[in-house]
Structures are given as C-alpha cells and as structure tokens.
Amino acid sequence: MEFAPHLMRKEYMLPDIDSTFRVFAAHWRTVTGEWSYPLHRHPLFEVNLVLSGTQEMSVNGRQYTQQPGDLMLLNPGDRHESRVVGGGEMTYYCLHFDVDERAFRELLCQNRTCFHEAGSPLAAAIRPALDRLLALTSDETAARVDSRMRILSALFELFAGISGTLSEQESGAAHTRHALTASYIAALLEREVERTLDDGGPVHMAGIASIAAKVGYSTSAINRIFTQAYGLSPRQYMSALMLKKSKLLLMDPELSIEAISSRLGYHNIAHFSRQFKRWTGESPSRFRSRYYK
C-alpha cells in the first residue's frame, strides 16, 4: 500500500538532532588543607562541585566560597584559581565539557552567574545527574560498554538540567541585539558549511568580512560579538562544524577518504588529512579504523 498522507489525522515527530559533545578530565578528588590550584583558563565549560570541606575560588577576579553542595559553572576563557580554606581536607568533583549544540552553547555563554549555592535551582536540577556520575567515576567497570552507556545517560541528564534551568532564567527576557546578531552569524556559518557539502566548493574561512557587511558591523566587532555569545571565534566555530561533518562522513563505509576530501572542498586528500590530524591528533584512516576493523 502506498503512503497516503491525506489519510493521516495526526503525526508527532521528534526534531532531527545533529550534535556533538565532549567530556574531559571528569574526576573527584580529596585534597589536604594546604592544596591550591594556580590561576589558569581553558577553552572548556566546567562544573565544579564541593562535596566536603570548604573551597575558595576566584573567577575573573571575584572571590567565592564554596561549602558542600555549592557548585561553580564556568565558561570558556574564565580565569580561575582555587584553594582549600579552614585547614581541613576538601573533596570536590570537577567535569570539563564542550558542546556544539548552538542553542545550548548560547545559553551557557550568555549565563553570567557562575556561583550556585546548594539548594539553588541549578544545583537542585543537576545534583542527581552529578551523583550518578560520581558513582560511575568510582566504578571499576567504568570502561565497559554498558557502564559507558550509563555515563552517557547521566551526561544527557546533566545537560538537560543545565539547559532547562538556564532557559527558565532567560524566559521573559528579550534577546539583546548582540545575541540576535551572533545567532544570525552562526546561521550564516552553518549555511556556508552546508553549501560546501552540496557543491564541493571550498569553505570560505575568510568570509567573515562579507558577513560583517551583511549585519553592518566591522570584522573586529563581529569576532567580539560572536565570541561573547558562543565562547568561540567565528573561524573556530566553522572549524568545529567542518570537523563534525568530517567525522560523520568518515563513519560511512561507502565513501572513500578521497571522495570525502573532495566533498568537503579540499584540493587534495593530503590537505584534508593534514587538517583532520590538526583537529583530532589522528589521521582520517586511523579515525575510521576505530569504527570499522
């Protein structure tokens, strides 16, 4: 029987999802009363939860005191340092992550509140997921496939709690002009990557000037506005999009690496291989071999 859409009365569908996230150096640790961590910054989001004892953390020059249950949610580039106060031991859990889901990333970067005390809406929303991750972090079977799937489930629960809470805080507040501009720039960058996949032409990394002309800002203003909204420069954002597309294409065994290189707009396979290795630290063939033995 042929599909007859006029015979349907109702249909509900989930939205298409094409997103990537990465988690780095998730750990819980007990330290002595003399412990401290020097001033630093990194290109990742960070969740830092105190489980026992007291931690003093400085973020962008402002001091915060964390008691058990208090957590910090840091953005890429935040300058921070920490130390134990009170003389006793301190136990904390720390998780670094990155995500390319545009709406979620925008919520995270627009959030200007890094300290969330125990019982606050954000702490309450994500503590169950953090407790699950804590248990899985200390599980000796964490490397097993079933445990890794439970870790992924807990991470999605964590991200859902963060995005849900931040969305509620943002509801009712109109987007600023700069936030809308950044969103428009992201859409133009995504369109450029899709154009490359459609016709195999080169990606115009230098196209920021034309985007600036479209939205009426200088190139330096475009870079500043976009980086503030997404924690990445326009060039870095486009590279992240290209990396994601590269990985998806490499996971298709029907496509040769040469065909993928051409589809992504590279002049030759050697150029694509060098760029992919810069992004990931491994060659396209090595990446593919991890999925297809």
Short mmCIF file of C-alpha atoms in Angstrom, two decimals:
data_model
loop_
_atom_site.label_atom_id
_atom_site.label_comp_id
_atom_site.label_asym_id
_atom_site.label_seq_id
_atom_site.Cartn_x
_atom_site.Cartn_y
_atom_site.Cartn_z
CA MET A 1 0.00 0.00 0.00
CA GLU A 2 1.37 3.41 -0.97
CA PHE A 3 1.91 6.13 1.63
CA ALA A 4 -1.16 8.37 1.67
CA PRO A 5 -0.57 11.47 3.81
CA HIS A 6 -4.15 12.69 3.27
CA LEU A 7 -5.36 9.69 5.32
CA MET A 8 -3.39 10.70 8.41
CA ARG A 9 -5.20 12.52 11.19
CA LYS A 10 -2.25 13.24 13.49
CA GLU A 11 1.50 12.87 13.44
CA TYR A 12 4.11 13.74 16.05
CA MET A 13 7.83 13.73 15.35
CA LEU A 14 10.98 14.40 17.31
CA PRO A 15 13.22 17.12 15.86
CA ASP A 16 16.29 15.97 13.94
CA ILE A 17 19.34 16.05 16.20
CA ASP A 18 22.88 16.56 14.92
CA SER A 19 25.00 17.48 17.92
CA THR A 20 28.36 16.59 19.41
CA PHE A 21 29.65 16.96 22.95
CA ARG A 22 32.92 16.04 24.55
CA VAL A 23 33.82 15.47 28.21
CA PHE A 24 37.36 15.85 29.55
CA ALA A 25 39.10 15.00 32.82
CA ALA A 26 35.97 14.33 34.89
CA HIS A 27 37.20 13.41 38.38
CA TRP A 28 36.50 13.60 42.08
CA ARG A 29 39.39 14.26 44.40
CA THR A 30 40.16 14.67 48.12
CA VAL A 31 42.95 17.15 48.91
CA THR A 32 44.72 18.36 52.05
CA GLY A 33 44.25 21.70 53.75
CA GLU A 34 47.37 23.07 52.02
CA TRP A 35 46.11 22.35 48.49
CA SER A 36 45.65 25.08 45.90
CA TYR A 37 45.36 25.31 42.11
CA PRO A 38 47.04 28.23 40.30
CA LEU A 39 45.34 30.85 38.16
CA HIS A 40 44.53 29.47 34.72
CA ARG A 41 41.93 29.39 31.98
CA HIS A 42 40.91 26.88 29.31
CA PRO A 43 38.59 26.68 26.27
CA LEU A 44 36.04 24.42 28.02
CA PHE A 45 32.94 24.70 30.18
CA GLU A 46 33.45 23.45 33.73
CA VAL A 47 31.22 22.20 36.53
CA ASN A 48 32.93 22.21 39.93
CA LEU A 49 31.04 20.79 42.94
CA VAL A 50 32.30 20.76 46.53
CA LEU A 51 31.34 17.57 48.38
CA SER A 52 33.00 18.21 51.75
CA GLY A 53 35.18 20.89 53.30
CA THR A 54 35.44 24.45 52.00
CA GLN A 55 36.92 25.79 48.77
CA GLU A 56 37.64 29.38 47.87
CA MET A 57 37.58 30.01 44.13
CA SER A 58 38.46 33.21 42.34
CA VAL A 59 36.74 33.68 38.96
CA ASN A 60 37.71 36.66 36.82
CA GLY A 61 38.96 38.45 39.91
CA ARG A 62 35.92 37.83 42.13
CA GLN A 63 36.10 35.58 45.21
CA TYR A 64 33.54 32.85 46.00
CA THR A 65 33.43 30.47 48.98
CA GLN A 66 32.02 27.01 48.26
CA GLN A 67 30.53 24.91 51.02
CA PRO A 68 29.33 21.32 50.49
CA GLY A 69 26.70 21.24 47.75
CA ASP A 70 27.74 24.60 46.25
CA LEU A 71 28.85 24.48 42.63
CA MET A 72 30.53 26.66 40.03
CA LEU A 73 29.55 26.71 36.34
CA LEU A 74 32.40 28.27 34.36
CA ASN A 75 32.55 29.41 30.74
CA PRO A 76 35.46 29.03 28.29
CA GLY A 77 38.14 31.60 28.99
CA ASP A 78 37.12 32.32 32.59
CA ARG A 79 40.29 32.96 34.62
CA HIS A 80 40.05 30.99 37.84
CA GLU A 81 42.08 29.65 40.73
CA SER A 82 41.14 27.78 43.90
CA ARG A 83 42.40 26.78 47.33
CA VAL A 84 41.22 25.00 50.45
CA VAL A 85 40.22 27.19 53.39
CA GLY A 86 39.54 26.21 57.00
CA GLY A 87 42.55 23.94 57.44
CA GLY A 88 40.83 20.58 56.86
CA GLU A 89 40.59 18.28 53.87
CA MET A 90 38.32 19.14 50.95
CA THR A 91 36.62 16.82 48.44
CA TYR A 92 35.33 18.10 45.12
CA TYR A 93 34.07 16.84 41.77
CA CYS A 94 35.13 18.52 38.54
CA LEU A 95 33.93 17.97 34.97
CA HIS A 96 35.07 19.80 31.81
CA PHE A 97 32.95 19.65 28.68
CA ASP A 98 32.41 21.16 25.25
CA VAL A 99 29.27 21.11 23.13
CA ASP A 100 28.42 22.30 19.63
CA GLU A 101 24.61 22.40 20.00
CA ARG A 102 24.09 26.04 19.08
CA ALA A 103 21.12 26.89 21.32
CA PHE A 104 22.66 25.16 24.36
CA ARG A 105 26.03 26.78 23.80
CA GLU A 106 24.38 30.18 23.52
CA LEU A 107 22.54 29.64 26.82
CA LEU A 108 25.77 28.65 28.55
CA CYS A 109 27.77 31.61 27.24
CA GLN A 110 25.03 34.15 28.00
CA ASN A 111 24.87 32.96 31.59
CA ARG A 112 26.79 35.37 33.80
CA THR A 113 26.15 33.63 37.13
CA CYS A 114 28.97 31.21 37.92
CA PHE A 115 28.27 30.53 41.63
CA HIS A 116 25.23 28.41 42.55
CA GLU A 117 24.77 27.54 46.20
CA ALA A 118 23.33 24.23 47.41
CA GLY A 119 19.55 24.30 47.02
CA SER A 120 19.60 26.86 44.21
CA PRO A 121 17.53 25.98 41.10
CA LEU A 122 20.59 24.90 39.08
CA ALA A 123 22.21 22.91 41.91
CA ALA A 124 18.91 21.12 42.60
CA ALA A 125 18.34 20.39 38.91
CA ILE A 126 21.72 18.82 38.18
CA ARG A 127 22.72 17.24 41.51
CA PRO A 128 21.00 13.88 40.75
CA ALA A 129 22.96 13.60 37.49
CA LEU A 130 26.20 14.60 39.22
CA ASP A 131 25.60 11.95 41.90
CA ARG A 132 25.17 9.34 39.18
CA LEU A 133 28.40 10.47 37.52
CA LEU A 134 30.18 10.39 40.88
CA ALA A 135 29.15 6.78 41.40
CA LEU A 136 30.17 5.84 37.86
CA THR A 137 33.52 7.64 38.16
CA SER A 138 34.48 5.44 41.12
CA ASP A 139 33.15 2.26 39.47
CA GLU A 140 35.95 -0.10 38.43
CA THR A 141 33.83 -1.25 35.48
CA ALA A 142 33.54 2.29 34.02
CA ALA A 143 35.43 1.23 30.87
CA ARG A 144 32.82 -1.40 29.97
CA VAL A 145 30.35 -0.61 27.19
CA ASP A 146 27.28 -0.85 29.46
CA SER A 147 28.88 1.50 32.00
CA ARG A 148 29.81 3.95 29.25
CA MET A 149 26.17 3.99 28.13
CA ARG A 150 25.10 4.79 31.70
CA ILE A 151 27.69 7.58 31.77
CA LEU A 152 26.23 8.99 28.54
CA SER A 153 22.74 8.80 30.03
CA ALA A 154 23.87 10.71 33.14
CA LEU A 155 25.63 13.32 30.99
CA PHE A 156 22.49 13.92 28.93
CA GLU A 157 20.56 14.26 32.18
CA LEU A 158 23.16 16.78 33.38
CA PHE A 159 22.96 18.84 30.18
CA ALA A 160 19.16 18.72 30.23
CA GLY A 161 19.17 20.05 33.81
CA ILE A 162 21.57 22.87 32.94
CA SER A 163 19.75 23.90 29.77
CA GLY A 164 16.31 23.65 31.38
CA THR A 165 17.30 25.83 34.33
CA LEU A 166 19.09 28.42 32.21
CA SER A 167 16.16 28.53 29.77
CA GLU A 168 13.76 29.27 32.61
CA GLN A 169 16.02 32.05 33.84
CA GLU A 170 16.17 33.54 30.35
CA SER A 171 12.42 33.25 29.64
CA GLY A 172 10.67 36.58 29.61
CA ALA A 173 13.91 38.43 28.88
CA ALA A 174 14.19 39.64 25.30
CA HIS A 175 17.28 38.72 23.33
CA THR A 176 19.73 41.55 23.12
CA ARG A 177 20.65 42.89 19.72
CA HIS A 178 24.13 41.38 20.03
CA ALA A 179 22.72 37.94 20.89
CA LEU A 180 20.46 38.03 17.84
CA THR A 181 23.39 39.16 15.69
CA ALA A 182 25.54 36.28 16.97
CA SER A 183 22.75 33.80 16.20
CA TYR A 184 22.45 35.18 12.67
CA ILE A 185 26.22 34.89 12.15
CA ALA A 186 26.12 31.25 13.35
CA ALA A 187 23.35 30.51 10.85
CA LEU A 188 25.41 32.06 8.02
CA LEU A 189 28.46 29.99 9.00
CA GLU A 190 26.37 26.80 9.09
CA ARG A 191 24.93 27.69 5.69
CA GLU A 192 28.47 28.05 4.32
CA VAL A 193 29.39 24.55 5.53
CA GLU A 194 26.21 23.07 4.03
CA ARG A 195 26.96 24.86 0.73
CA THR A 196 30.36 23.18 0.71
CA LEU A 197 28.78 19.76 1.15
CA ASP A 198 26.27 20.46 -1.62
CA ASP A 199 28.66 21.64 -4.33
CA GLY A 200 32.12 20.62 -3.09
CA GLY A 201 33.44 24.16 -3.30
CA PRO A 202 36.00 25.47 -0.83
CA VAL A 203 34.93 26.71 2.58
CA HIS A 204 35.33 30.48 2.71
CA MET A 205 37.05 30.91 6.08
CA ALA A 206 37.78 34.49 5.05
CA GLY A 207 34.08 35.20 4.54
CA ILE A 208 33.78 36.96 7.92
CA ALA A 209 34.24 40.30 6.15
CA SER A 210 31.22 39.67 3.92
CA ILE A 211 29.18 38.55 6.94
CA ALA A 212 30.19 41.74 8.75
CA ALA A 213 28.99 43.77 5.76
CA LYS A 214 25.62 41.97 5.84
CA VAL A 215 24.98 42.74 9.51
CA GLY A 216 26.52 46.21 9.50
CA TYR A 217 29.44 45.68 11.89
CA SER A 218 33.18 45.74 11.49
CA THR A 219 35.08 42.45 11.31
CA SER A 220 36.57 43.01 14.78
CA ALA A 221 33.10 43.72 16.20
CA ILE A 222 31.74 40.54 14.59
CA ASN A 223 34.51 38.49 16.17
CA ARG A 224 33.91 40.08 19.58
CA ILE A 225 30.09 39.70 19.48
CA PHE A 226 30.23 36.10 18.30
CA THR A 227 32.92 35.03 20.77
CA GLN A 228 30.97 36.54 23.66
CA ALA A 229 27.84 34.61 22.66
CA TYR A 230 29.41 31.24 21.82
CA GLY A 231 32.80 31.11 23.52
CA LEU A 232 34.44 30.53 20.12
CA SER A 233 35.55 32.83 17.34
CA PRO A 234 33.64 32.53 14.01
CA ARG A 235 36.67 30.76 12.50
CA GLN A 236 36.82 28.27 15.39
CA TYR A 237 33.07 27.68 15.14
CA MET A 238 33.30 26.90 11.43
CA SER A 239 36.24 24.56 12.05
CA ALA A 240 34.15 22.72 14.66
CA LEU A 241 31.31 22.36 12.13
CA MET A 242 33.71 21.04 9.50
CA LEU A 243 35.20 18.54 11.96
CA LYS A 244 31.76 17.23 12.87
CA LYS A 245 30.83 16.80 9.20
CA SER A 246 34.17 15.12 8.52
CA LYS A 247 33.61 12.56 11.27
CA LEU A 248 30.08 11.80 10.11
CA LEU A 249 31.25 11.23 6.54
CA LEU A 250 34.16 9.05 7.68
CA MET A 251 31.69 6.84 9.52
CA ASP A 252 30.06 6.00 6.17
CA PRO A 253 32.00 2.96 4.86
CA GLU A 254 30.65 3.52 1.34
CA LEU A 255 32.61 6.77 0.96
CA SER A 256 36.33 6.74 0.22
CA ILE A 257 38.53 9.22 2.06
CA GLU A 258 39.37 10.80 -1.28
CA ALA A 259 35.65 11.30 -2.03
CA ILE A 260 35.12 12.79 1.44
CA SER A 261 38.05 15.15 0.93
CA SER A 262 36.58 16.35 -2.36
CA ARG A 263 33.09 16.73 -0.91
CA LEU A 264 34.45 18.89 1.91
CA GLY A 265 36.09 21.21 -0.60
CA TYR A 266 39.75 20.26 -0.10
CA HIS A 267 42.05 20.41 -3.13
CA ASN A 268 43.56 17.00 -2.40
CA ILE A 269 43.43 14.17 0.12
CA ALA A 270 46.79 15.15 1.66
CA HIS A 271 45.45 18.61 2.57
CA PHE A 272 42.36 17.10 4.18
CA SER A 273 44.43 14.53 6.09
CA ARG A 274 46.74 17.23 7.48
CA GLN A 275 43.79 19.37 8.59
CA PHE A 276 41.96 16.43 10.17
CA LYS A 277 45.09 15.49 12.10
CA ARG A 278 45.41 19.10 13.36
CA TRP A 279 41.84 18.89 14.64
CA THR A 280 41.98 15.44 16.23
CA GLY A 281 45.57 14.30 16.54
CA GLU A 282 44.96 11.31 14.26
CA SER A 283 44.63 10.67 10.54
CA PRO A 284 41.24 10.13 8.83
CA SER A 285 42.14 6.49 8.17
CA ARG A 286 43.04 5.96 11.84
CA PHE A 287 39.74 7.53 12.94
CA ARG A 288 37.81 5.31 10.53
CA SER A 289 39.66 2.16 11.62
CA ARG A 290 38.30 2.59 15.17
CA TYR A 291 34.80 2.06 13.81
CA TYR A 292 35.45 -0.43 11.02
CA LYS A 293 38.04 -3.06 11.87
#
